[in-house]
mmCIF file of C-alpha atoms in Angstrom:
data_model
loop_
_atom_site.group_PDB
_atom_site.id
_atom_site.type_symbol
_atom_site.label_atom_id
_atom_site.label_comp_id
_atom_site.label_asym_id
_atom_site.label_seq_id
_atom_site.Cartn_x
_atom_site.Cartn_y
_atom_site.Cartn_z
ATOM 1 C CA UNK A 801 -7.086 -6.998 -39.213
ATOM 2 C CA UNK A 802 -7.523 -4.155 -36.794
ATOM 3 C CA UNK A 803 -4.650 -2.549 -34.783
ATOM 4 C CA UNK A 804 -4.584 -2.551 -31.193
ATOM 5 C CA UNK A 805 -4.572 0.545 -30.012
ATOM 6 C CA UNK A 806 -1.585 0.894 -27.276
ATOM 7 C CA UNK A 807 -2.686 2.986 -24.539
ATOM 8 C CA UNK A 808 -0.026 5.917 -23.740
ATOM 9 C CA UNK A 809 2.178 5.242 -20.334
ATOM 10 C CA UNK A 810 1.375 7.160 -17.472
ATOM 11 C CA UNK A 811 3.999 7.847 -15.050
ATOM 12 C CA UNK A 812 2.225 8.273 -11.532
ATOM 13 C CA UNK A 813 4.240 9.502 -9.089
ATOM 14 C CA UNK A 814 4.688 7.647 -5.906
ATOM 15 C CA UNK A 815 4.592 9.272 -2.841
ATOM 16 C CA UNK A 816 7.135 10.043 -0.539
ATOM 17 C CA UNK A 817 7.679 9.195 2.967
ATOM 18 C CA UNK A 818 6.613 12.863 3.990
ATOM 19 C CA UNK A 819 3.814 13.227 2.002
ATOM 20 C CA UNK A 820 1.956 10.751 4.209
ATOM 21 C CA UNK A 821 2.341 13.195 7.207
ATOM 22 C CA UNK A 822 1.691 16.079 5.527
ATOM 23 C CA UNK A 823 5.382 17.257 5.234
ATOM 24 C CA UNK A 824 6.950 18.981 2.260
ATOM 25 C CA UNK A 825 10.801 19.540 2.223
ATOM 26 C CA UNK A 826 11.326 22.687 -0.158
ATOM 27 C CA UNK A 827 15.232 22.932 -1.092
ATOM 28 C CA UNK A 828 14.965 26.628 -1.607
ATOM 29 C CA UNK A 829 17.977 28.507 -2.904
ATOM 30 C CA UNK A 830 19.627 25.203 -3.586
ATOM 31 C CA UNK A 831 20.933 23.982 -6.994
ATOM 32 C CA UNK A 832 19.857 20.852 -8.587
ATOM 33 C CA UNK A 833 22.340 18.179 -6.737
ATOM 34 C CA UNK A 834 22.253 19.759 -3.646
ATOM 35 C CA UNK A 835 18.470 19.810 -3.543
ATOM 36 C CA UNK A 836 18.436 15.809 -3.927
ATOM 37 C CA UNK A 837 20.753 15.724 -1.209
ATOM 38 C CA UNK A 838 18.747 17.897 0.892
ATOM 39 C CA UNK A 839 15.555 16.096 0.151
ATOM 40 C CA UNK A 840 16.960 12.961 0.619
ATOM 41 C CA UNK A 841 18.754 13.803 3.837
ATOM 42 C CA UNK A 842 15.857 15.141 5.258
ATOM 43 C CA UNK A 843 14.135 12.292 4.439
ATOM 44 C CA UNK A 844 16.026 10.013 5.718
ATOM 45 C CA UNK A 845 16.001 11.805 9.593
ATOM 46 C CA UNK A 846 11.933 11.584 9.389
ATOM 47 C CA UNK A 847 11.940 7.912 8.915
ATOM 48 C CA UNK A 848 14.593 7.689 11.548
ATOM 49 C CA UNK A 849 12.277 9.891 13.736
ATOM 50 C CA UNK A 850 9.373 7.897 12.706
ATOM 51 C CA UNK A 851 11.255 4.516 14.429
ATOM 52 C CA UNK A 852 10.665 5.658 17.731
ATOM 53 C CA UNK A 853 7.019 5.781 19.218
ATOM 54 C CA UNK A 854 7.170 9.292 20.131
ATOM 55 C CA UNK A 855 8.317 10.146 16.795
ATOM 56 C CA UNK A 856 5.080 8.016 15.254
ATOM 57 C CA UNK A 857 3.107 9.864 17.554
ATOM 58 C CA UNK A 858 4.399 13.177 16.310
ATOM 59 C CA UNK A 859 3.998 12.485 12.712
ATOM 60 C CA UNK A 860 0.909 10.818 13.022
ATOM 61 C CA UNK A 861 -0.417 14.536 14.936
ATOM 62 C CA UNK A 862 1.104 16.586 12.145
ATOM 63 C CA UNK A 863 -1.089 14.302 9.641
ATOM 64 C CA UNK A 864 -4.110 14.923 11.598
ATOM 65 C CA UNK A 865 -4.014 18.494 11.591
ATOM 66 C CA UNK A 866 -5.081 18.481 8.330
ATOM 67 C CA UNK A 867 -2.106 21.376 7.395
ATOM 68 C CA UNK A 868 1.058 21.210 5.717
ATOM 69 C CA UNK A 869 4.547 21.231 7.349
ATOM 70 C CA UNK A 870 7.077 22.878 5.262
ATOM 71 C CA UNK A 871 10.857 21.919 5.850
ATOM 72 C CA UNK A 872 13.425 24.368 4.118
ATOM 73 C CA UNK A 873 17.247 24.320 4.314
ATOM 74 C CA UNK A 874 18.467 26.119 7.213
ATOM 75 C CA UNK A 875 21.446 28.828 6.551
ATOM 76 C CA UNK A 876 22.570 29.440 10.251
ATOM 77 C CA UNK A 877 21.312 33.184 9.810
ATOM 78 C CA UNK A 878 19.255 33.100 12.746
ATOM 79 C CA UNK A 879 21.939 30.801 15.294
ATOM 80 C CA UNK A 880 21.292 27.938 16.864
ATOM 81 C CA UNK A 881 23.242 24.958 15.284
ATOM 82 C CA UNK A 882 21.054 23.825 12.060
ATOM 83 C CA UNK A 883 17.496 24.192 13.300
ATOM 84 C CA UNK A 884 15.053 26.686 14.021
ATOM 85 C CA UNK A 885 11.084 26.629 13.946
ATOM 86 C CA UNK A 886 10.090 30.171 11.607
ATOM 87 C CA UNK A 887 6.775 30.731 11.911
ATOM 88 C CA UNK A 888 3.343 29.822 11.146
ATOM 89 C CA UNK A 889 3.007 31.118 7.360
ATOM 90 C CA UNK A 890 -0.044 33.455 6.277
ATOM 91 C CA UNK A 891 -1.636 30.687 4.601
ATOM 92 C CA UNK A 892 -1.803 28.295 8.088
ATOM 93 C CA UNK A 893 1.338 25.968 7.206
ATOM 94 C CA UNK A 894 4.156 25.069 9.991
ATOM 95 C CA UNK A 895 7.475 26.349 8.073
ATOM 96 C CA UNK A 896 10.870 24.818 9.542
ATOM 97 C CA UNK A 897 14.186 25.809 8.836
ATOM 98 C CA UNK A 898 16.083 22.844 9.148
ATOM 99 C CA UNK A 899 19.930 21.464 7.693
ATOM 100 C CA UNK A 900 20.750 17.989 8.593
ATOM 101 C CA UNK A 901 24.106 18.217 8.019
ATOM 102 C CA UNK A 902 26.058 21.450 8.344
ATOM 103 C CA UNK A 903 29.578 20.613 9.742
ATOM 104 C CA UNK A 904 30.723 24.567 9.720
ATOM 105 C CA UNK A 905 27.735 25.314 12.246
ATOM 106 C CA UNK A 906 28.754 26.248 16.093
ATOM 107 C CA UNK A 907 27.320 23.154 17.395
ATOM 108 C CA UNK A 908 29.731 20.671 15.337
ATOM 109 C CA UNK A 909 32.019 20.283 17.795
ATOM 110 C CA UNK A 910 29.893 19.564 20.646
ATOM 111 C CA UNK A 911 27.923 16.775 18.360
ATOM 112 C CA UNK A 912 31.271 14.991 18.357
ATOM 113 C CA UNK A 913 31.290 14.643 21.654
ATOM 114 C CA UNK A 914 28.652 11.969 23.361
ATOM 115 C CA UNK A 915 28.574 13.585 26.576
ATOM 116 C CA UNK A 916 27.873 17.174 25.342
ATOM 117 C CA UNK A 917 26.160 16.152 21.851
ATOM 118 C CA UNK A 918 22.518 15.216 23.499
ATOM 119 C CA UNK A 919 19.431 16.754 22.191
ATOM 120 C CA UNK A 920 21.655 18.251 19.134
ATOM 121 C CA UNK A 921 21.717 15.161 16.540
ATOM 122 C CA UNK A 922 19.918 15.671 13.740
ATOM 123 C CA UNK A 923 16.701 13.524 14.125
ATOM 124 C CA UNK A 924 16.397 15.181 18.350
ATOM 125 C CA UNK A 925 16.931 18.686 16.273
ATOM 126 C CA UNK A 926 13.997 18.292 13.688
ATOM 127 C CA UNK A 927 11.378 16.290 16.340
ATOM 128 C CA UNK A 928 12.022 18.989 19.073
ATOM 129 C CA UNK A 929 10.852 21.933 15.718
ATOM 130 C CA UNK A 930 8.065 19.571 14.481
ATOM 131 C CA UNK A 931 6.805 19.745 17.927
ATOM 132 C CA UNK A 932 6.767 23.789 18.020
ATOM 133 C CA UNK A 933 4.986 23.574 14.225
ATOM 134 C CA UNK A 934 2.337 21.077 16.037
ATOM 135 C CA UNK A 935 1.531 23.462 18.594
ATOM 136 C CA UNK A 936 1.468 26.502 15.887
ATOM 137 C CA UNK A 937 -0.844 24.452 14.210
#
């Protein structure tokens, strides 16, 4: 009697949320834990974009483009609370500099507040620098 043969398992991965836009979040300079937590945070304030239909329509325009969108941590260098659009790279890519969370920059205290916190939440931050790497791209 012949043995089967058993076919070796192939792990595929699936894709992530991002990857159907076109987006790439690159923790760089992070360690291990903190680059889960930045991936996942990041994450997390596309598909809370992606509930509104502006933020579809944004998304769905970065897809089209047919470039990549890279989102890397942000490390308040530059100002500006915990976002800032960098540049168009040399190779054609949109490259973000966004932190969804960083409670020591200058704008935590306003977010706090709802009457002085609007346009500086996390998910009005990264739309309003996915919109200035649409138009770079």
């Amino acid at each position: 009697m012949a043995k089967s043969a058993v076919a070796p398992s192939v792990v595929v991965p699936t894709p992530e949320f991002e990857d159907t836009f076109r987006i790439e979040i690159i923790p760089t300079g992070l360690d291990r834990l903190d680059a889960i937590h930045f991936r996942n945070n990041v994450r997390n304030v596309l598909k809370r974009i992606y509930t509104v239909d502006s933020g579809k329509m944004l998304l769905d325009s970065l897809r089209s483009t047919g470039k990549r969108t890279e989102i890397h941590p942000y490390d308040g260098s530059l100002g500006s609370c915990n976002a800032r659009f960098d540049s168009k790279t040399e190779s054609g890519l949109g490259r973000v500099l966004f932190t969804p969370t960083q409670p020591s920059s200058t704008c935590a205290p306003l977010l706090k507040n709802p009457t002085t916190n609007k346009g500086r939440l996390s998910h009005e931050l990264l739309f309003h620098e996915l919109v200035h790497s649409l138009s770079a791209l």
